[in-house]
Amino acid sequence: MKEKVRLTTKKDSRKNFFRLLLFFAALIIPWILVSIFITKTSVKQENTEIKLINYKPDTIADVDHSKFPLLRQNFESPEQVTAACLTCHNLTASEIMHTSHWKWTKVYVTEQGDTIALGKKNIINNFCVGVPSNEPRCTSCHIGYGYKDKHFDFQDSSRIDCLICHDQTGTYEKFPTGAGYPVSTPKSFNGKEYLPPDYSFIARNVGTPRIENCGACHFVGGGGNNVKHGDIANELKEVTQEVDVHMAIDGAHMECVECHITERHEIMGNLYSIASENTNRLRCAHCHTEQPHQDNTLNRHVRKVSCQTCHIPTYAKESHTKMYWDWSRAGQFKEDGSLLVRKDSSGNIVYHSKKGAFVWENNVKPDYIWFNGKAEHYLLGEKVDSIRPMPLNQLYGNYHDKESRIIPVKKHIANQPYDPINRTIILPHLFGKDSMAYWKNFDWDKAARHGMQYVDLPYSGTYDFIETVMYWPINHMVAPADQSLQCADCHARDSRLKSLTGFYLPGRDHNNLLDLLGYALLIASFAGVLIHALLRLKNNNKSVKNN
Amino acid sequence: MIKKEEYIYKWFERFWHWSQALLIFFLALTGFEVHGLYHLFGFENAVFLHDIAAWAFLVLIVFAIFWHFVTGEWKQYIPTTKYIKAQIAYYITGIFKGAPHPTHKTVYNKFNPLQRIIYLGLKLLVIPVMVITGIIYMYYTYPNNPIEISGLGLIAHIHTFGAFALMAFVVAHVYLTTTGETPLASIKAMITGWEVVTLDEKEAHKVHMQKAVDDSVAGYYRLDSKGFFVEVNDAWLSMYKYSNKSDVIGKHYSLTRKSEDLQELDHIFQSVMKGKSITSKPVKRKCSDGSTGKHLLSANPVTTEDAVIGIEGFILDLDETHEFSEHMYDAVRDSGAGYYRLDEQGIIRDVNEAWLKLYKYDKKEEVIGLPCSFLRPEGEVEEFNQIFRHVMQGETLSGKITMRKCKDGTLARHISSASPIVMGNKIVGVNGFILDLSELDVSTRV
């Protein structure tokens, strides 16, 4: 009786078989197609052709300066060269004298509505602190001659130094302590020999500034290679793509001014260790467009993440950069009373009697902050608040601000002189041949008193040290595309943006309570199911036994 | 209780279910990686795959919504509180004692009340919330966006919690599939579409009676208390040579008789309205074209709780050209028509009282579950099997005189009809009517 009667015909069973086949095909084929699509397209993503606009890699000189009779004379002093330049470029002096390269200030309106002129001339940093009272040393990087004290005449066009930017021979050099002048007789500084320049030769060989011209000052800010910026250093004159795709000799091999477009001596680009306003900024998009990626998910990131964030995974790739400076430890000497200088294995000075202790780093992962192009700076004489380390340049921005993007920064922390009574940062008189300079007599009190008096600010007579921080936006040393950050560098529990809180970042963030609830729910359902199943099995066995 | 294999899940439904299962599993796998719980594909690939799967899911949802509305299957999800307590009690206690499921699966009601509520919750709450938060998650960049919510946090948290909830659902859902007839029966059903369901007798009887009526060669009619047609089936229409139901419904029964025969019908109508039943009365009908035919009429009162609200019954054609018609006309006079239903393997699934009487059984239980072939004298089994095969391939049979073997072993004659039971697009059994011929010595009359 139990025999089953199969009533389906052969035709039916074949039909059923095909139906089943079709069903499984419909279920499986889309998955195969999707997986093929994915494997094919991920190969396609390797295509890294770069979109470029607005970029003209070469400019041809309009004139050959070596042919001008005016420049065939014998120049005795650098001012004579400047005078010769201004004979033809007779409107250029006023151009120059409006630039921040000359004035060392920029006018801007503070949050409080005050209009102030702020720049290298009067700002406080946490390296050698400030220019006033230390001019002859600092102003070796001024594009002028004789900025030796606060009485320098910024209206005197004869003092413009044309050659520091326009020399094409590579032989023109200002002396490090010469207030912007080259030497007139051979002199040495820190073991390096400086010779009087051949002005006539140089004057006949001028042209558009090259990386060597810009680098002469900008690569050695803070008194040595790569001390300040971290992302621009002498090695950029000859690097491979791994270090900087733009400057690389095997890459674009660009000059500074190809990005830092200059019109009438106004150079584009800000650095917010000094700059304050969201103007005159260089944008990668100028050449690379606002939608530079083939992947739209990446392009959507542009609204919140600056290009630099992903494309500069590390800075100070070759030479080290200074990360920490402790002035409080300055003034220790060898037993014989001579200057104590200690170097690390890479040759970086980690202690100097004149300057204190340093920490250097190499291949540094940047810190990250929100930035909208606006900054505020600690001004000379301002009261210090209680935040430590005390920010000397506050870069503004936050997640909720439309203009803000995440940018990479170098954080330089220092322990620097401070007046605890007046609650002001001290501008010490460091350099000078007089008895008050710290680097002569190693007396902080005298240095502080003289420095503060020089800028007409009170000094209580008590000094201490305060921890300060400066944020240096990282814009150079762009890595090749395949070395840029990957998603998981930020979108992971152990994220590069770990300290950038206050917003939800997928992959990094989660709500502990919610996750706990979720796990509890899952565990509860597993446990419930397990208990239920065990009870069923038990009762099943019982009923089998009973039967 | 009747157990029967039913075609419950249509092919699209199964495709939809399994695609959805794969997609939810894959979305969870990639989604929890994006959440940062583990490293499998890598964040970038996980996001890419999650997005692709999300779009695939969205397409599937659009098709599924379309399908639910076109097929009317959405009605399966209308929540009900009826039996919900019983269902919960079953899962908490009854299941351990081996108690039967409190609700029964049918093609028209395939979810229990708990399933209805949970699935509806998924469709109307969890999945829409996941889709909406997912789309915002994909395209939202705060604050450069018109919708003012401060950041992704809330969206991401809702999306994540939804994922946890879905996972918990999957755990319970997969486990509960094992509470079917056998542990794997429900999963097998979701693959093949066919599931053995336990039907309660009354319901099955109703369903199959309806089916039998719709498909049978017997004409069915129903009149209201004043004698107006409420319902007729196709067989009725063809016997009366009408092409449209609307030509009949709402009309008075008097149009079905010649004036001289009308009095008889009035008499029948009145007596049935008083509660009497008529079984197999041979009568003469007047067709729409004015021609006449003979058929057997049965009539039963249609009752509500206390009142007769109309009459209904069947008519079996006694075609004038049929060689046995005259005999049958006499034979089936006053006899009850027996109804039977067989499944696709020839097993008896249902019979009525008249059938039992003809075969001299006392209770249905004595025959239900037995193969129909034992009801035939040994010499006729092969012929019966042949007929059964023909009907299972879609043929309809009427007026076949056959020999039956009764319970006590005696033989008798009847005339039978048999038509296929079609479910979906598959023939799942055979049903029909039998009319007794035993009082007649057919051979001598021919």
Coordinates of C-alpha atoms in Angstrom, one line a residue, chain B residues 209-223 229 231-241 245 248 257 278 280-281 283 285 294-300 311-318 337 396 398 417 419 432-433 435:
Chain B
M209 CA -15.9 21.4 -2.4
Q210 CA -15.5 24.9 -3.9
K211 CA -12.9 23.7 -6.2
A212 CA -14.9 20.7 -7.2
V213 CA -17.9 22.9 -7.9
D214 CA -15.9 25.2 -10.0
D215 CA -14.3 22.5 -12.1
S216 CA -16.8 19.7 -12.1
V217 CA -19.1 18.6 -14.9
A218 CA -21.9 19.0 -12.4
G219 CA -23.8 22.2 -12.6
Y220 CA -24.1 24.2 -9.5
Y221 CA -26.7 26.9 -8.6
R222 CA -27.8 28.9 -5.7
L223 CA -31.0 30.9 -5.3
F229 CA -30.3 33.2 -9.0
E231 CA -24.7 31.9 -8.3
V232 CA -24.2 29.4 -11.0
N233 CA -21.0 27.7 -12.3
D234 CA -19.7 27.2 -15.8
A235 CA -21.1 23.7 -16.1
W236 CA -24.5 25.0 -15.2
L237 CA -24.2 27.7 -17.9
S238 CA -23.1 25.3 -20.5
M239 CA -26.0 22.9 -19.8
Y240 CA -28.4 25.7 -20.1
K241 CA -26.5 27.1 -23.1
K245 CA -23.3 34.4 -15.7
V248 CA -28.7 34.4 -15.3
R257 CA -38.6 25.7 -17.2
I278 CA -34.0 16.9 -2.6
S280 CA -31.3 13.6 -7.6
K281 CA -34.7 14.4 -9.0
V283 CA -36.2 17.0 -14.4
R285 CA -34.9 22.0 -18.4
K294 CA -32.8 16.3 -19.0
H295 CA -30.8 16.4 -15.9
L296 CA -30.7 15.3 -12.3
L297 CA -31.4 17.9 -9.8
S298 CA -30.4 18.1 -6.2
A299 CA -31.5 20.9 -3.9
N300 CA -30.6 21.8 -0.3
I311 CA -31.5 27.0 -1.8
E312 CA -28.5 25.5 -3.6
G313 CA -27.7 22.3 -5.3
F314 CA -26.2 20.4 -8.3
I315 CA -27.5 19.3 -11.6
L316 CA -26.0 16.3 -13.5
D317 CA -26.6 16.2 -17.2
L318 CA -28.5 13.3 -18.7
A337 CA -24.9 11.7 -5.5
T396 CA -12.4 15.1 -17.8
S398 CA -18.4 11.9 -17.2
S417 CA -17.7 11.6 -13.2
S419 CA -12.2 15.8 -13.2
G432 CA -16.0 13.8 -9.0
F433 CA -19.4 12.4 -8.3
L435 CA -24.6 8.1 -9.1

